[in-house]
Every structure is written in structure tokens, then in C-alpha cells.
Tab-separated table of N, CA, C and O in Angstrom:
chain	number	residue	atom	x	y	z
W	49	MET	N	29.874	-11.303	-36.699
W	49	MET	CA	29.879	-10.668	-35.378
W	49	MET	C	28.644	-11.231	-34.642
W	49	MET	O	27.476	-11.251	-35.264
W	50	PRO	N	28.731	-11.666	-33.385
W	50	PRO	CA	27.604	-12.315	-32.570
W	50	PRO	C	26.661	-11.137	-32.265
W	50	PRO	O	26.801	-9.890	-32.264
W	51	LYS	N	25.387	-11.744	-32.188
W	51	LYS	CA	24.289	-10.952	-31.876
W	51	LYS	C	24.358	-10.400	-30.361
W	51	LYS	O	24.729	-11.187	-29.262
W	52	ARG	N	24.019	-8.923	-29.999
W	52	ARG	CA	24.124	-8.555	-28.879
W	52	ARG	C	22.558	-9.106	-28.173
W	52	ARG	O	21.859	-8.752	-28.658
W	53	ARG	N	22.925	-9.353	-26.875
W	53	ARG	CA	21.563	-9.631	-26.209
W	53	ARG	C	21.229	-8.331	-25.614
W	53	ARG	O	21.943	-7.681	-24.946
W	54	SER	N	19.979	-8.142	-25.787
W	54	SER	CA	19.322	-6.999	-24.967
W	54	SER	C	19.125	-7.238	-23.748
W	54	SER	O	18.740	-8.502	-23.333
W	55	ALA	N	19.248	-6.227	-22.803
W	55	ALA	CA	19.010	-6.523	-21.397
W	55	ALA	C	17.377	-6.875	-21.130
W	55	ALA	O	16.716	-6.090	-21.683
W	56	PRO	N	17.053	-7.707	-20.496
W	56	PRO	CA	15.361	-7.766	-20.008
W	56	PRO	C	14.865	-6.553	-19.431
W	56	PRO	O	15.496	-5.749	-18.972
W	57	LYS	N	13.703	-5.980	-19.961
W	57	LYS	CA	13.171	-4.903	-19.485
W	57	LYS	C	12.564	-5.147	-17.921
W	57	LYS	O	12.041	-6.022	-17.724
W	58	PRO	N	12.958	-4.129	-17.248
W	58	PRO	CA	12.446	-4.292	-15.839
W	58	PRO	C	10.921	-4.354	-15.803
W	58	PRO	O	10.357	-3.690	-16.449
W	59	GLN	N	10.402	-5.039	-14.829
W	59	GLN	CA	8.993	-5.039	-14.646
W	59	GLN	C	8.645	-4.102	-13.636
W	59	GLN	O	9.441	-3.891	-12.695
W	60	PRO	N	7.428	-3.318	-13.832
W	60	PRO	CA	7.245	-2.513	-12.789
W	60	PRO	C	6.897	-2.943	-11.366
W	60	PRO	O	6.383	-4.307	-11.385
W	61	ALA	N	7.131	-2.642	-10.632
W	61	ALA	CA	6.725	-3.134	-8.935
W	61	ALA	C	5.319	-3.440	-9.053
W	61	ALA	O	4.424	-2.792	-9.551
W	62	ARG	N	4.964	-4.523	-8.332
W	62	ARG	CA	3.688	-4.989	-8.297
W	62	ARG	C	2.740	-4.208	-6.947
W	62	ARG	O	1.627	-3.822	-7.246
W	63	GLU	N	3.706	-3.604	-6.295
W	63	GLU	CA	3.052	-2.908	-4.991
W	63	GLU	C	3.790	-1.450	-4.956
W	63	GLU	O	4.771	-1.222	-5.041
W	64	ILE	N	3.036	-0.458	-5.041
W	64	ILE	CA	3.399	0.943	-4.783
W	64	ILE	C	2.936	1.594	-3.477
W	64	ILE	O	1.767	1.628	-3.271
W	65	VAL	N	3.977	2.180	-2.882
W	65	VAL	CA	3.592	2.871	-1.505
W	65	VAL	C	2.883	4.297	-1.722
W	65	VAL	O	3.399	4.932	-2.432
W	66	ILE	N	1.612	4.406	-1.702
W	66	ILE	CA	0.757	5.637	-1.966
W	66	ILE	C	0.904	6.663	-0.857
W	66	ILE	O	1.309	7.659	-1.229
W	67	ALA	N	0.826	6.022	0.264
W	67	ALA	CA	0.889	6.976	1.471
W	67	ALA	C	1.703	6.352	2.738
W	67	ALA	O	1.620	5.254	2.621
W	68	GLU	N	2.477	7.048	3.552
W	68	GLU	CA	3.419	6.546	4.525
W	68	GLU	C	3.334	7.690	5.640
W	68	GLU	O	3.709	8.860	5.204
W	69	GLY	N	3.111	7.122	6.556
W	69	GLY	CA	3.293	8.349	7.852
W	69	GLY	C	3.942	7.559	9.094
W	69	GLY	O	4.648	6.596	8.867
W	70	GLU	N	3.957	8.281	10.079
W	70	GLU	CA	4.748	7.563	11.139
W	70	GLU	C	4.243	6.197	11.680
W	70	GLU	O	5.109	5.366	12.139
W	71	ASP	N	2.942	5.956	11.575
W	71	ASP	CA	2.426	4.648	12.071
W	71	ASP	C	1.696	3.887	11.114
W	71	ASP	O	1.111	3.031	11.497
W	72	TYR	N	1.735	4.396	9.863
W	72	TYR	CA	0.911	3.647	8.941
W	72	TYR	C	1.492	3.515	7.441
W	72	TYR	O	2.404	4.350	7.146
W	73	ARG	N	0.966	2.781	6.484
W	73	ARG	CA	1.337	2.722	5.140
W	73	ARG	C	0.138	2.278	4.422
W	73	ARG	O	-0.728	1.535	4.769
W	74	ILE	N	-0.034	3.075	3.262
W	74	ILE	CA	-1.064	2.570	2.490
W	74	ILE	C	-0.382	2.067	0.976
W	74	ILE	O	0.264	2.985	0.542
W	75	ILE	N	-0.623	0.960	0.585
W	75	ILE	CA	0.053	0.359	-0.601
W	75	ILE	C	-0.898	0.007	-1.610
W	75	ILE	O	-2.003	-0.845	-1.383
W	76	PHE	N	-0.702	0.126	-2.808
W	76	PHE	CA	-1.592	-0.077	-3.944
W	76	PHE	C	-0.978	-1.406	-4.582
W	76	PHE	O	0.255	-1.292	-4.997
W	77	ASP	N	-1.987	-2.075	-4.887
W	77	ASP	CA	-1.548	-3.633	-5.413
W	77	ASP	C	-1.917	-3.505	-6.950
W	77	ASP	O	-3.228	-3.341	-7.256
W	78	ARG	N	-0.906	-3.330	-7.892
W	78	ARG	CA	-1.267	-3.279	-9.291
W	78	ARG	C	-1.991	-4.659	-9.564
W	78	ARG	O	-3.012	-4.353	-10.556
W	79	GLU	N	-1.713	-5.716	-9.174
W	79	GLU	CA	-2.540	-6.703	-9.698
W	79	GLU	C	-3.833	-7.023	-9.114
W	79	GLU	O	-4.714	-7.097	-10.220
W	80	THR	N	-4.136	-6.713	-8.037
W	80	THR	CA	-5.533	-6.704	-7.471
W	80	THR	C	-6.513	-5.334	-7.692
W	80	THR	O	-7.582	-5.432	-7.211
W	81	LYS	N	-5.634	-4.206	-7.881
W	81	LYS	CA	-6.224	-2.977	-7.858
W	81	LYS	C	-6.840	-2.597	-6.541
W	81	LYS	O	-7.804	-1.755	-6.520
W	82	ASP	N	-6.418	-3.055	-5.484
W	82	ASP	CA	-6.800	-2.728	-4.124
W	82	ASP	C	-5.672	-2.128	-3.432
W	82	ASP	O	-4.526	-1.975	-3.732
W	83	TYR	N	-6.189	-1.521	-2.191
W	83	TYR	CA	-5.173	-0.782	-1.503
W	83	TYR	C	-4.821	-1.403	-0.051
W	83	TYR	O	-5.981	-1.738	0.642
W	84	ALA	N	-3.666	-1.855	0.309
W	84	ALA	CA	-3.510	-2.330	1.462
W	84	ALA	C	-3.200	-1.404	2.518
W	84	ALA	O	-2.550	-0.600	2.235
W	85	VAL	N	-3.566	-1.575	3.883
W	85	VAL	CA	-3.228	-0.766	4.893
W	85	VAL	C	-2.445	-1.418	5.994
W	85	VAL	O	-2.899	-2.577	6.366
W	86	GLU	N	-1.404	-1.050	6.485
W	86	GLU	CA	-0.625	-1.482	7.522
W	86	GLU	C	-0.572	-0.362	8.527
W	86	GLU	O	-0.353	0.733	8.255
W	87	TYR	N	-0.760	-0.635	9.711
W	87	TYR	CA	-0.924	0.149	10.899
W	87	TYR	C	-0.106	-0.277	11.936
W	87	TYR	O	-0.182	-1.496	12.457
W	88	ARG	N	1.047	0.448	12.320
W	88	ARG	CA	1.709	0.061	13.294
W	88	ARG	C	2.631	-1.216	12.984
W	88	ARG	O	2.900	-1.971	13.695
W	89	GLY	N	2.937	-1.217	11.533
W	89	GLY	CA	3.546	-2.368	11.214
W	89	GLY	C	2.796	-3.760	11.054
W	89	GLY	O	3.623	-4.685	10.491
W	90	GLU	N	1.486	-3.779	11.177
W	90	GLU	CA	0.781	-4.830	10.956
W	90	GLU	C	-0.322	-4.553	9.885
W	90	GLU	O	-0.693	-3.459	9.877
W	91	PRO	N	-0.537	-5.595	9.098
W	91	PRO	CA	-1.498	-5.504	7.975
W	91	PRO	C	-2.837	-5.481	8.568
W	91	PRO	O	-3.244	-6.251	9.595
W	92	VAL	N	-3.950	-4.553	8.232
W	92	VAL	CA	-4.973	-4.414	8.962
W	92	VAL	C	-6.106	-4.468	8.156
W	92	VAL	O	-7.233	-4.766	8.405
W	93	GLY	N	-6.041	-4.437	6.669
W	93	GLY	CA	-7.024	-4.585	5.855
W	93	GLY	C	-7.083	-4.271	4.681
W	93	GLY	O	-5.804	-3.535	3.995
W	94	TRP	N	-7.839	-4.533	3.533
W	94	TRP	CA	-7.761	-4.058	2.327
W	94	TRP	C	-9.061	-3.308	2.036
W	94	TRP	O	-10.088	-3.596	2.245
W	95	ARG	N	-8.745	-2.290	0.991
W	95	ARG	CA	-9.906	-1.310	0.683
W	95	ARG	C	-9.881	-1.273	-0.743
W	95	ARG	O	-8.923	-1.086	-1.618
W	96	PRO	N	-11.036	-1.108	-1.371
W	96	PRO	CA	-11.146	-0.751	-3.015
W	96	PRO	C	-10.658	0.508	-3.243
W	96	PRO	O	-10.253	0.669	-4.759
W	97	THR	N	-10.488	1.568	-2.596
W	97	THR	CA	-10.260	2.896	-2.807
W	97	THR	C	-9.193	3.597	-1.954
W	97	THR	O	-9.169	3.182	-0.807
W	98	GLU	N	-8.348	4.254	-2.597
W	98	GLU	CA	-7.471	5.350	-1.677
W	98	GLU	C	-8.205	5.931	-0.448
W	98	GLU	O	-7.867	5.901	0.610
W	99	ALA	N	-9.255	6.450	-0.851
W	99	ALA	CA	-10.022	7.267	0.259
W	99	ALA	C	-10.533	6.188	1.235
W	99	ALA	O	-10.611	6.794	2.466
W	100	GLU	N	-11.059	5.171	0.975
W	100	GLU	CA	-11.457	4.270	2.039
W	100	GLU	C	-10.334	3.725	2.686
W	100	GLU	O	-10.481	3.430	4.061
W	101	ALA	N	-9.191	3.605	2.245
W	101	ALA	CA	-8.020	3.211	2.915
W	101	ALA	C	-7.632	4.170	4.051
W	101	ALA	O	-7.274	3.980	5.218
W	102	ARG	N	-7.684	5.475	3.581
W	102	ARG	CA	-7.407	6.754	4.683
W	102	ARG	C	-8.333	6.768	5.550
W	102	ARG	O	-8.131	7.138	6.719
W	103	ARG	N	-9.538	6.458	5.305
W	103	ARG	CA	-10.654	6.298	6.292
W	103	ARG	C	-10.445	5.375	7.386
W	103	ARG	O	-10.530	5.563	8.503
W	104	LEU	N	-9.883	4.209	6.841
W	104	LEU	CA	-9.595	3.198	7.896
W	104	LEU	C	-8.301	3.609	8.765
W	104	LEU	O	-8.419	3.391	9.939
W	105	VAL	N	-7.346	4.513	8.273
W	105	VAL	CA	-6.161	4.710	8.981
W	105	VAL	C	-6.868	5.620	10.197
W	105	VAL	O	-6.316	5.408	11.284
W	106	GLU	N	-7.599	6.665	9.796
W	106	GLU	CA	-8.212	7.510	10.553
W	106	GLU	C	-9.070	6.973	11.690
W	106	GLU	O	-8.920	7.359	13.009
W	107	ALA	N	-9.902	5.792	11.193
W	107	ALA	CA	-10.646	5.082	12.366
W	107	ALA	C	-9.602	4.441	13.451
W	107	ALA	O	-9.985	4.349	14.575
W	108	LEU	N	-8.594	3.973	12.959
W	108	LEU	CA	-7.516	3.138	13.781
W	108	LEU	C	-7.073	4.143	14.675
W	108	LEU	O	-6.728	3.991	15.809
W	109	ARG	N	-6.638	5.473	14.288
W	109	ARG	CA	-6.005	6.433	14.948
W	109	ARG	C	-7.103	6.690	16.083
W	109	ARG	O	-6.834	7.033	17.079
W	110	TYR	N	-8.260	7.112	15.663
W	110	TYR	CA	-9.303	7.531	16.653
W	110	TYR	C	-9.462	6.595	17.662
W	110	TYR	O	-9.528	6.763	18.774
W	111	GLU	N	-9.443	5.193	17.476
W	111	GLU	CA	-9.436	4.183	18.353
W	111	GLU	C	-8.391	4.071	19.462
W	111	GLU	O	-8.613	4.045	20.553
W	112	ASP	N	-7.075	4.487	18.662
W	112	ASP	CA	-5.965	4.440	19.740
W	112	ASP	C	-6.112	5.709	20.526
W	112	ASP	O	-5.674	5.599	21.867
W	113	ALA	N	-6.605	6.731	20.056
W	113	ALA	CA	-6.548	8.093	20.889
W	113	ALA	C	-7.818	7.778	22.026
W	113	ALA	O	-7.428	8.460	23.027
W	114	LYS	N	-8.796	7.267	21.631
W	114	LYS	CA	-9.923	6.926	22.624
W	114	LYS	C	-9.266	5.999	23.917
W	114	LYS	O	-9.672	6.290	24.970
W	115	ARG	N	-8.374	5.189	23.664
W	115	ARG	CA	-7.863	4.244	24.593
W	115	ARG	C	-6.778	5.075	25.466
W	115	ARG	O	-6.471	4.672	26.568
W	116	ALA	N	-6.188	5.951	25.079
W	116	ALA	CA	-5.187	6.661	25.681
W	116	ALA	C	-5.783	7.523	26.763
W	116	ALA	O	-6.878	7.966	26.993
């Protein structure tokens, strides 16, 4: 009887979307352990903690509100 090949184990995703809003996404990178921030579809920076990533989003929203 031939040996059954086991299916390869799926690898966990390298990036996980932590928070997503109408105009932003905060993505956790498992490899670097940093948080990427995308605002209006554009990457705007990396932060070491989720709290700092959220502060960056709030700062960007504040700047947009000032311009309007």
C-alpha cells in the first residue's frame, strides 16, 4: 500500500488587519512585529504599537479636518 502524503500545513498570514475604517487600515506584520498604517489607500508609516498607529490615524484625520 503506497504511503499517503499529508497535505502541507498552511502557514499563518504574515500580515493581519487589526483595524479597518472607511479611510484607514492598521496592519500587524508578524515578521517585524510592527504596525503599518494605510490612510486613504496609501501607506503612511510604521509604528511599534497599535496605540501609536491609532494616534497616527487620528492625527491624519485631524489634519484633513483642518484643511476642510
